[in-house]
PDB file of C-alpha atoms in Angstrom:
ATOM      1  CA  UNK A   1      68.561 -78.487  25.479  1.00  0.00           C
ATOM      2  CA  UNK A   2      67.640 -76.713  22.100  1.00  0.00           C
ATOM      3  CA  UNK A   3      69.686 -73.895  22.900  1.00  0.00           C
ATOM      4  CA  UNK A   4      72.982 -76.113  23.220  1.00  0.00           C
ATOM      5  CA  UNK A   5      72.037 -78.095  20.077  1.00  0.00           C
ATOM      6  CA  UNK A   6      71.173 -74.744  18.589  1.00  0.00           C
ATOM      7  CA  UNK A   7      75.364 -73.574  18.395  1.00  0.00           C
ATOM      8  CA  UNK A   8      76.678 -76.889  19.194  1.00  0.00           C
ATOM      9  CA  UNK A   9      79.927 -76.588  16.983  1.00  0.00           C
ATOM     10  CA  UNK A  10      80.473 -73.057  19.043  1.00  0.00           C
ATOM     11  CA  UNK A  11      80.018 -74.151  22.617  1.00  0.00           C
ATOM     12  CA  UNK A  12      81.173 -78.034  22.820  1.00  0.00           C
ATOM     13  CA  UNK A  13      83.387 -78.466  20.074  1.00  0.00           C
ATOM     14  CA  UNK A  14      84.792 -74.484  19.936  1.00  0.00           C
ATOM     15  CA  UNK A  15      85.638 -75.542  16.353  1.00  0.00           C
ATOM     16  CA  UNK A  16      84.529 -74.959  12.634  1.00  0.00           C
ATOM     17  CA  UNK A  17      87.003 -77.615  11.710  1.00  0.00           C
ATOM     18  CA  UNK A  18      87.028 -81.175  11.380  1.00  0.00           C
ATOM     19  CA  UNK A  19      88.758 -83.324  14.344  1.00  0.00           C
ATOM     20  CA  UNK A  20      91.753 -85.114  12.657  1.00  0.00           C
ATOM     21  CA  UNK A  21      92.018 -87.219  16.176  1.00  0.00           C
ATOM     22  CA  UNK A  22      88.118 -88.366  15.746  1.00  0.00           C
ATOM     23  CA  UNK A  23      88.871 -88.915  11.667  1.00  0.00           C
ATOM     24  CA  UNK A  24      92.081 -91.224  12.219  1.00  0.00           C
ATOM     25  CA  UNK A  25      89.794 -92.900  14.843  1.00  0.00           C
ATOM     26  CA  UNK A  26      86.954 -93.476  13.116  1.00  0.00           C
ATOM     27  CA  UNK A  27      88.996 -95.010  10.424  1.00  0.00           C
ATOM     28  CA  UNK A  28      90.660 -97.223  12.261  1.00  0.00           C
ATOM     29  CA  UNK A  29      88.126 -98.505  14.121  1.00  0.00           C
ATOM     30  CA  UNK A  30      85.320 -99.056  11.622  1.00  0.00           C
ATOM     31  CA  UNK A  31      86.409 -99.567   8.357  1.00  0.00           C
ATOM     32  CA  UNK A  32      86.257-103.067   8.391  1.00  0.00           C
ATOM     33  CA  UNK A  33      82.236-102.727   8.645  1.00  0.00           C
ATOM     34  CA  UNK A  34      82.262-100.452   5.886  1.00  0.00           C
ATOM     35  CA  UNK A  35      80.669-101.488   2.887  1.00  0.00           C
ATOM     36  CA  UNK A  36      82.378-102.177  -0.332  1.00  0.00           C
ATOM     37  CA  UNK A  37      83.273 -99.400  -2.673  1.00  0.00           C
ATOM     38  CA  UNK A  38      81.044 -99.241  -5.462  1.00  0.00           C
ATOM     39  CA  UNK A  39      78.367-101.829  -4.343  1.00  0.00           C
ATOM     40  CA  UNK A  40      75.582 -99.220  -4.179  1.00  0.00           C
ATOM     41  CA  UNK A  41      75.074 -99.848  -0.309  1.00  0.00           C
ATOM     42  CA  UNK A  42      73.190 -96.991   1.262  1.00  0.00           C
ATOM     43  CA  UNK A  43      75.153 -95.636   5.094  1.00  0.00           C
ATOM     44  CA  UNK A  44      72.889 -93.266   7.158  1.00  0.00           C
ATOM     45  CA  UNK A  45      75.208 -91.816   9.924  1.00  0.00           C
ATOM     46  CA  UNK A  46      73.484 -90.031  12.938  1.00  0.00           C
ATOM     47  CA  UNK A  47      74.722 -87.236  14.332  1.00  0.00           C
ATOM     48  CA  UNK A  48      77.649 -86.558  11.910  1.00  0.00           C
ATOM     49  CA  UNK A  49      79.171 -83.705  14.326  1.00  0.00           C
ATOM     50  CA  UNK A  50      81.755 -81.824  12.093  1.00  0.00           C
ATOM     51  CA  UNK A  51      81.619 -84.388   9.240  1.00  0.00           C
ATOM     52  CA  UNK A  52      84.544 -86.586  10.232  1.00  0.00           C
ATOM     53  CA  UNK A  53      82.626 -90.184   9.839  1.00  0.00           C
ATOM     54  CA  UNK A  54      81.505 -88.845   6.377  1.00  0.00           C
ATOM     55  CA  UNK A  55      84.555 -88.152   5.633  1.00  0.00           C
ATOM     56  CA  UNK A  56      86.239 -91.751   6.295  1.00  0.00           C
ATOM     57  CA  UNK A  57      82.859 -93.504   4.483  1.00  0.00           C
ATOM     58  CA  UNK A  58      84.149 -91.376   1.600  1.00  0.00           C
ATOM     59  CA  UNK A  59      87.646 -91.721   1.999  1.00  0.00           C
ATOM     60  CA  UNK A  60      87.037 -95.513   1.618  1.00  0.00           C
ATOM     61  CA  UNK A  61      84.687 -95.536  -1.798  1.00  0.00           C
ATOM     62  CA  UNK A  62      81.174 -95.365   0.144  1.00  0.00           C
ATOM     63  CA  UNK A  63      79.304 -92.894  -2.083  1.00  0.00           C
ATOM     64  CA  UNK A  64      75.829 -93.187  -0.973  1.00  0.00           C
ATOM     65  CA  UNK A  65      76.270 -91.503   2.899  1.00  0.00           C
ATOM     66  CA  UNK A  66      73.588 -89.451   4.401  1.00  0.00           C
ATOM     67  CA  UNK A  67      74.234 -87.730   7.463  1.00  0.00           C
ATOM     68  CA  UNK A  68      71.208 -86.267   9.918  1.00  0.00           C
ATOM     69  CA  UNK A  69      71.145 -84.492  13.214  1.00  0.00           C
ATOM     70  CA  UNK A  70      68.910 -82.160  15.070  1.00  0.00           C
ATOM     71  CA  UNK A  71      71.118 -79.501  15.625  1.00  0.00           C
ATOM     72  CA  UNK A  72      70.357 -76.851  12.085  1.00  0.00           C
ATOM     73  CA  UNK A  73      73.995 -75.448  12.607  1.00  0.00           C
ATOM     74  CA  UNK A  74      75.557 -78.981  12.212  1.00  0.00           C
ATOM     75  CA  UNK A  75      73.200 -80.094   9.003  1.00  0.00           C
ATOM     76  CA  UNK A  76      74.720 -75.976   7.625  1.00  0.00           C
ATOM     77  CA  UNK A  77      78.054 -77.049   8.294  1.00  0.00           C
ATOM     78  CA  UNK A  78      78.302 -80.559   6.916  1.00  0.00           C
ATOM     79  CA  UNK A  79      76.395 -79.113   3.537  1.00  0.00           C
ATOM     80  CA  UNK A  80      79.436 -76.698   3.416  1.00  0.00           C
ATOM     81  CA  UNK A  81      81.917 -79.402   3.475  1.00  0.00           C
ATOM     82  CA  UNK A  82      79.561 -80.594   0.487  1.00  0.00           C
ATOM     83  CA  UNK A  83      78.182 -83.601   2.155  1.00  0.00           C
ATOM     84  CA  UNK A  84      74.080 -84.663   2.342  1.00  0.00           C
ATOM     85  CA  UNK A  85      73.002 -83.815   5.104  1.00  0.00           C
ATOM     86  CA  UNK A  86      68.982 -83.298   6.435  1.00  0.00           C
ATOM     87  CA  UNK A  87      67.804 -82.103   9.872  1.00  0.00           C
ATOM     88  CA  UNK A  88      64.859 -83.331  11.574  1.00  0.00           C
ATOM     89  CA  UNK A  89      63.588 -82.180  14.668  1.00  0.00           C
ATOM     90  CA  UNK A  90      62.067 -85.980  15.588  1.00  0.00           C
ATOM     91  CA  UNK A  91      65.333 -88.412  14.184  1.00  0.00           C
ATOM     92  CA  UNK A  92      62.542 -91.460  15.758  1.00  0.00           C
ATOM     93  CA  UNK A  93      60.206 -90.463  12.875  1.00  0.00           C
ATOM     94  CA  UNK A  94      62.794 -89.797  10.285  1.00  0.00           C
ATOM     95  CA  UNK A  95      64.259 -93.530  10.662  1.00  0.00           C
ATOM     96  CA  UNK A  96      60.441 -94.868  10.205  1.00  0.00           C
ATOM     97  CA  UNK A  97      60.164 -93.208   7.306  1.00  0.00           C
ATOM     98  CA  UNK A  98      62.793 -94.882   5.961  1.00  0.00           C
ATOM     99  CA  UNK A  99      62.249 -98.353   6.901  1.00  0.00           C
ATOM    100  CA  UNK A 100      64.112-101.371   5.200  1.00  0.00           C
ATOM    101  CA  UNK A 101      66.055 -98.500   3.353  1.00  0.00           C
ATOM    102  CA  UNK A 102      69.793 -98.782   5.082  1.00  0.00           C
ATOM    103  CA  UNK A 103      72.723-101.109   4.601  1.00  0.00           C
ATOM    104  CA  UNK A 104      74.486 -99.832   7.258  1.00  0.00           C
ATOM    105  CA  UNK A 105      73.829 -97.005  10.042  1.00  0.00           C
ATOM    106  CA  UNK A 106      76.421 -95.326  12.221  1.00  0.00           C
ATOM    107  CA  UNK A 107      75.194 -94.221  15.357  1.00  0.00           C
ATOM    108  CA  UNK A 108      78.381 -92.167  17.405  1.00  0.00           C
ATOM    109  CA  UNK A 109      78.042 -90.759  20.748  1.00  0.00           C
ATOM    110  CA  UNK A 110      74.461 -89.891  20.561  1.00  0.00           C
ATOM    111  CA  UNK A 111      72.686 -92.826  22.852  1.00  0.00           C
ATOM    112  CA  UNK A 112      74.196 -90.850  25.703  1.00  0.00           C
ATOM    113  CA  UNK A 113      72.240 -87.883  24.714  1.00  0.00           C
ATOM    114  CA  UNK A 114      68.377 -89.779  24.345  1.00  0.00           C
ATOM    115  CA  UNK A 115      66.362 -89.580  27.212  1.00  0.00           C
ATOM    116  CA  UNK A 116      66.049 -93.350  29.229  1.00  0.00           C
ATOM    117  CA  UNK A 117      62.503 -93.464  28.065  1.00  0.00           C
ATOM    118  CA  UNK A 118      63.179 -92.722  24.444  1.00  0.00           C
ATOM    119  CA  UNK A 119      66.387 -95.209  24.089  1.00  0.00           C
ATOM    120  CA  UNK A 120      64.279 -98.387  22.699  1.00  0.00           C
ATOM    121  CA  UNK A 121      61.923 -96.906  21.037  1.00  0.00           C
ATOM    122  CA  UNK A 122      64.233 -95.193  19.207  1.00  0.00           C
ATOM    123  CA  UNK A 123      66.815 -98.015  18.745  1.00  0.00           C
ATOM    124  CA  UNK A 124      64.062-100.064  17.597  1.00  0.00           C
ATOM    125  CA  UNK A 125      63.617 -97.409  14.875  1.00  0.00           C
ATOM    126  CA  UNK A 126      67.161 -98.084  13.818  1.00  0.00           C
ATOM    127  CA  UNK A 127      66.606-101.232  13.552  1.00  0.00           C
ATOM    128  CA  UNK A 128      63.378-100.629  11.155  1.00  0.00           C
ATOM    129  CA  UNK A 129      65.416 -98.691   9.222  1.00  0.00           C
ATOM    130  CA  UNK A 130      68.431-101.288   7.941  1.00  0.00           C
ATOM    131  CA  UNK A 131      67.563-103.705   5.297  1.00  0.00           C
ATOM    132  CA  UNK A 132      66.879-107.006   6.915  1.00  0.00           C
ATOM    133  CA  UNK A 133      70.953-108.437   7.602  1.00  0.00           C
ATOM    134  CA  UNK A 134      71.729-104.400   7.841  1.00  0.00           C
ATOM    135  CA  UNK A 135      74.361-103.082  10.710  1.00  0.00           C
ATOM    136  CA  UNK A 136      74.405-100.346  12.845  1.00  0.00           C
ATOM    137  CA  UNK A 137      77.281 -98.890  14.698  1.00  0.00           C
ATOM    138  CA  UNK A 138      76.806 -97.579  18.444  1.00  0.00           C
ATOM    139  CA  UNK A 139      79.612 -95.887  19.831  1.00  0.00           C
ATOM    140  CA  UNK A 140      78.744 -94.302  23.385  1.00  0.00           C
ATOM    141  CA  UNK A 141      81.367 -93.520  26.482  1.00  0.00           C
ATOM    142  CA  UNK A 142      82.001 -96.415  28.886  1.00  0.00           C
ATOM    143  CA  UNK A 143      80.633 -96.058  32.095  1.00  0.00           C
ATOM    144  CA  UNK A 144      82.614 -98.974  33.556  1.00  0.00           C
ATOM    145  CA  UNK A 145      85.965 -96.841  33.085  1.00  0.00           C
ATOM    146  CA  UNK A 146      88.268 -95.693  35.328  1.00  0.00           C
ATOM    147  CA  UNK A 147      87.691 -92.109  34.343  1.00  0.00           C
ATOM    148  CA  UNK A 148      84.189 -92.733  32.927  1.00  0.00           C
ATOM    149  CA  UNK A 149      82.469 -89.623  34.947  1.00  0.00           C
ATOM    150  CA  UNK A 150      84.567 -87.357  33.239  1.00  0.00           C
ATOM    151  CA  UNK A 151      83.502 -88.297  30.213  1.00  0.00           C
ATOM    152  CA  UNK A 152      79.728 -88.609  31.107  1.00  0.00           C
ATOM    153  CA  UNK A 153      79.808 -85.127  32.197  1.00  0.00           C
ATOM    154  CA  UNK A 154      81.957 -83.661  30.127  1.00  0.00           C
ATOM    155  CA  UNK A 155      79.028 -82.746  28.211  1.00  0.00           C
ATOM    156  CA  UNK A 156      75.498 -81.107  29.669  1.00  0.00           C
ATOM    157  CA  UNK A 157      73.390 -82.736  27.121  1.00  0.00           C
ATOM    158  CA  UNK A 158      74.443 -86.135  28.314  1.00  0.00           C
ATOM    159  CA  UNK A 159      71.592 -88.009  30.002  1.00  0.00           C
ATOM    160  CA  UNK A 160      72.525 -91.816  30.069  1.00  0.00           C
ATOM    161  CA  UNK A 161      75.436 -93.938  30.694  1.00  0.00           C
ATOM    162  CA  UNK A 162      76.162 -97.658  29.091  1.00  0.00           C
ATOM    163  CA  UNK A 163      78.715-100.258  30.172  1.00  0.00           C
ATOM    164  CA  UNK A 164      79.039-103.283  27.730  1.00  0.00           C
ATOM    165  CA  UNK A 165      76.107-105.244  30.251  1.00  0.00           C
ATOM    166  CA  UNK A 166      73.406-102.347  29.687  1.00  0.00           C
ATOM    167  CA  UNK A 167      74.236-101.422  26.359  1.00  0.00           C
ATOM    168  CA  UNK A 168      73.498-105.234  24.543  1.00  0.00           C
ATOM    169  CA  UNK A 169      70.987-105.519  26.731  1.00  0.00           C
ATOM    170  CA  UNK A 170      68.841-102.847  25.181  1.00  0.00           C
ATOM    171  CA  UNK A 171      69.897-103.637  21.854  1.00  0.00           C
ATOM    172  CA  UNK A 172      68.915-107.323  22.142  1.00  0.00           C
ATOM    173  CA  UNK A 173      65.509-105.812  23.859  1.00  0.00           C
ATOM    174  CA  UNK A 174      64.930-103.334  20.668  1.00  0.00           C
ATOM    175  CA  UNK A 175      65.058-106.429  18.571  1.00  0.00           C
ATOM    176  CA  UNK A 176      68.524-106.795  16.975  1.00  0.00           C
ATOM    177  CA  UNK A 177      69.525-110.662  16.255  1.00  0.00           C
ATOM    178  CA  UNK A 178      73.427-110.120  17.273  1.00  0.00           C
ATOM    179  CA  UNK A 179      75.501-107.766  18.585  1.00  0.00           C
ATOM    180  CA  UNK A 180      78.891-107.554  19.319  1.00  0.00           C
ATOM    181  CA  UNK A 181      81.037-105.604  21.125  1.00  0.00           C
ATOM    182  CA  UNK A 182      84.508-103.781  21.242  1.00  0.00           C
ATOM    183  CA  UNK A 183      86.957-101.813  22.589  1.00  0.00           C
ATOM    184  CA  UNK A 184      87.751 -98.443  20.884  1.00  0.00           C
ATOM    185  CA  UNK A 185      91.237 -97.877  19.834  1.00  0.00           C
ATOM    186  CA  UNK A 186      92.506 -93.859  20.744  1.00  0.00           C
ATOM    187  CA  UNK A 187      96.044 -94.633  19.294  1.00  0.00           C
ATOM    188  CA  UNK A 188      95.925 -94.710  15.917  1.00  0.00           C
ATOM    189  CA  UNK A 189      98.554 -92.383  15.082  1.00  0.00           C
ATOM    190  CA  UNK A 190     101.936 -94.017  16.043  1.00  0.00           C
ATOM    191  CA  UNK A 191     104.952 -92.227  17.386  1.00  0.00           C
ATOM    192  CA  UNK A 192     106.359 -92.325  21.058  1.00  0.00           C
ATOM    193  CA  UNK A 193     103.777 -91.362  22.891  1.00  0.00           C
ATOM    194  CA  UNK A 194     101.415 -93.521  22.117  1.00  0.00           C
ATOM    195  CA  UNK A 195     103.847 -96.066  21.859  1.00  0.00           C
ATOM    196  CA  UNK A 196     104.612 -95.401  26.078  1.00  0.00           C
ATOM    197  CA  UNK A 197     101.125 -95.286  26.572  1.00  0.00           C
ATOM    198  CA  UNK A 198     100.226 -98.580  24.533  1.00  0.00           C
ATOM    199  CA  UNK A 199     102.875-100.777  26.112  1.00  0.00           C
ATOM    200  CA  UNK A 200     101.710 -98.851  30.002  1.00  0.00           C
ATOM    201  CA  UNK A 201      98.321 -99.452  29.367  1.00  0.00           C
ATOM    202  CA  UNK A 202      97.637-103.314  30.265  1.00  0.00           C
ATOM    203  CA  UNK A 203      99.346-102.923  33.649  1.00  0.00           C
ATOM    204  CA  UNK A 204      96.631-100.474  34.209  1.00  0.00           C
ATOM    205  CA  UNK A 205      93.440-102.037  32.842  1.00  0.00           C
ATOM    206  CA  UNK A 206      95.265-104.816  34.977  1.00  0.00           C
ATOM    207  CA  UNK A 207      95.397-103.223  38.189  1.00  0.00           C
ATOM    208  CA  UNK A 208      92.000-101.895  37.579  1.00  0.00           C
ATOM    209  CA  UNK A 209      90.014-105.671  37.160  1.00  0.00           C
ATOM    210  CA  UNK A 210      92.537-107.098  40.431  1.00  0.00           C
ATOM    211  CA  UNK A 211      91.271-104.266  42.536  1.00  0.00           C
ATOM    212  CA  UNK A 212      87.695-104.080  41.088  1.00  0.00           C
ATOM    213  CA  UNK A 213      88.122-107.878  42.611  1.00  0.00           C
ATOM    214  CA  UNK A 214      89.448-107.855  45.620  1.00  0.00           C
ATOM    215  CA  UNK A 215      87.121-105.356  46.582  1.00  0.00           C
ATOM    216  CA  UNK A 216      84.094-107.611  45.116  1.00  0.00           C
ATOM    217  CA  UNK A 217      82.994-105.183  42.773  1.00  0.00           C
ATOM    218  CA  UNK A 218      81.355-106.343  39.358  1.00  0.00           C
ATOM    219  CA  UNK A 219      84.645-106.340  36.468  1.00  0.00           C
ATOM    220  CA  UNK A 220      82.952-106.145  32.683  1.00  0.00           C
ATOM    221  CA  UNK A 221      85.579-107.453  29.835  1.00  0.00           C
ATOM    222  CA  UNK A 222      85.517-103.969  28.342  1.00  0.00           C
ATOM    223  CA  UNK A 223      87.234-100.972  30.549  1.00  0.00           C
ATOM    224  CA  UNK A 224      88.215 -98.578  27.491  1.00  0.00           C
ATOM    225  CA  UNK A 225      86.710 -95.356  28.223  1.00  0.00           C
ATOM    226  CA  UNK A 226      84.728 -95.584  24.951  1.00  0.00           C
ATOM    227  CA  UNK A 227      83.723 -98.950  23.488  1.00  0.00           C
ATOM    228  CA  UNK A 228      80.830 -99.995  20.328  1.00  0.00           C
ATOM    229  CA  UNK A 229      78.919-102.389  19.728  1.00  0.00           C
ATOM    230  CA  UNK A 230      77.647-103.895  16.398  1.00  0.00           C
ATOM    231  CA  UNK A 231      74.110-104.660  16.162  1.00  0.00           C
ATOM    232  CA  UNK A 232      72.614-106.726  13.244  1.00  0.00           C
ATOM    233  CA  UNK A 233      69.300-107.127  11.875  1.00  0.00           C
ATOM    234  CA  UNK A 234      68.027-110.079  11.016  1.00  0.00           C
ATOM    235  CA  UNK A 235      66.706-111.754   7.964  1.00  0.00           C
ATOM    236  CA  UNK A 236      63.434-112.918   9.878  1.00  0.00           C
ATOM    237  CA  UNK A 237      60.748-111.340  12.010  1.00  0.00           C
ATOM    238  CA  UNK A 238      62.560-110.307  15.563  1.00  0.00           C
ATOM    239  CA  UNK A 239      60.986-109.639  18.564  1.00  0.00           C
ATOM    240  CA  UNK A 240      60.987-105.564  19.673  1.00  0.00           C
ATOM    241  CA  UNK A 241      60.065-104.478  22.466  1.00  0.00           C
TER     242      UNK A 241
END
């Protein structure tokens, strides 16, 4: 996979720009976790792509962001938008290093690209790494969707799938005290069309869990395409795996 990572800006996103759909997104969906502007909290966010989850931490007062990925091109291109940014080739290692060090630690669309056998080791890792009553963020593509294979393979490095079930189940396995989880919001930008597609949508996600049970198929709560979870660490000694 290193030669993907290696120009991933070039062959998956085909842009040197920010995404102003994944900003407005990102915004809407998270800032109410973010911490408080000028209370010194420390964010790590993993996998900062083209800088747009930066960019709402800053946008909202949060000074203290790093961002880290394994990909050298992405760490260039976030320092060129003038945010920290360090690359490690092992991110597992990097979070141990840094253990009790986080307040909060955004983790978007990467789970989908760790290997089965590195998921809890690495979560648990994550978990090390937030200051005990710390957050982390895990946004990942909903494999209990309608469409969910085109998402899951929209993407080569993609090598794991989550619905709301398997997802808290690892993160309650790598040791997190609470989780919680949540749809992700597309339409944040008003207008029209999302307007249509807001006030279409529940007859859909309707017809979807009535035919899901007739059919006796298994119906989770959460049928967005992409949904999060919120993990917590707790303030005593949790069990990892």
């Amino acid at each position: 996979m290193k030669e993907i990572y290696d120009h991933y800006l070039e062959n998956t996103f085909g842009s040197y720009q920010p995404c102003k759909v994944k900003r407005a997104q990102f915004l809407f969906n998270y800032r109410r976790w973010f911490p408080q502007p000028g209370s010194g909290a420390k964010v790590l966010d993993i996998g900062p792509g083209r800088g747009e989850m930066l960019d709402v931490l800053a946008e909202c007062g949060v000074t203290d962001c790093t961002g880290v990925d394994l990909s050298e091109e992405i760490v260039r291109f976030c320092r060129s938008r003038g945010f920290v940014c360090e690359w490690t080739d092992d991110t597992e290692a990097f979070l141990l290093r840094h253990e009790n060090s986080c307040d909060l630690i955004t983790v978007c669309d990467v789970l989908e690209h760790i290997d089965r056998n590195h998921t809890l080791p690495f979560l648990s890792a994550v978990r090390r790494a937030l200051k005990p009553g710390g957050k982390a963020i895990f946004q990942v593509p909903n494999m209990a969707a309608e469409d969910a294979a085109l998402y899951y393979y929209a993407d080569f490095t993609h090598v794991a799938g989550f619905t709301e079930l398997s997802l808290k189940q690892v993160l309650m396995t790598a040791g997190f005290s609470r989780c919680e989880l949540h749809d992700y919001e597309v339409f944040c930008y008003g207008g029209i069309k999302e307007a249509a597609a807001r006030l279409l949508r529940p007859f859909f996600y309707a017809w979807t869990r009535f035919r899901r049970r007739v059919i006796g198929s298994h119906c989770p709560n959460i049928i967005t395409p992409v949904f999060f979870a919120v993990a917590e660490k707790g303030s005593g000694h949790e069990n990892s795996f």
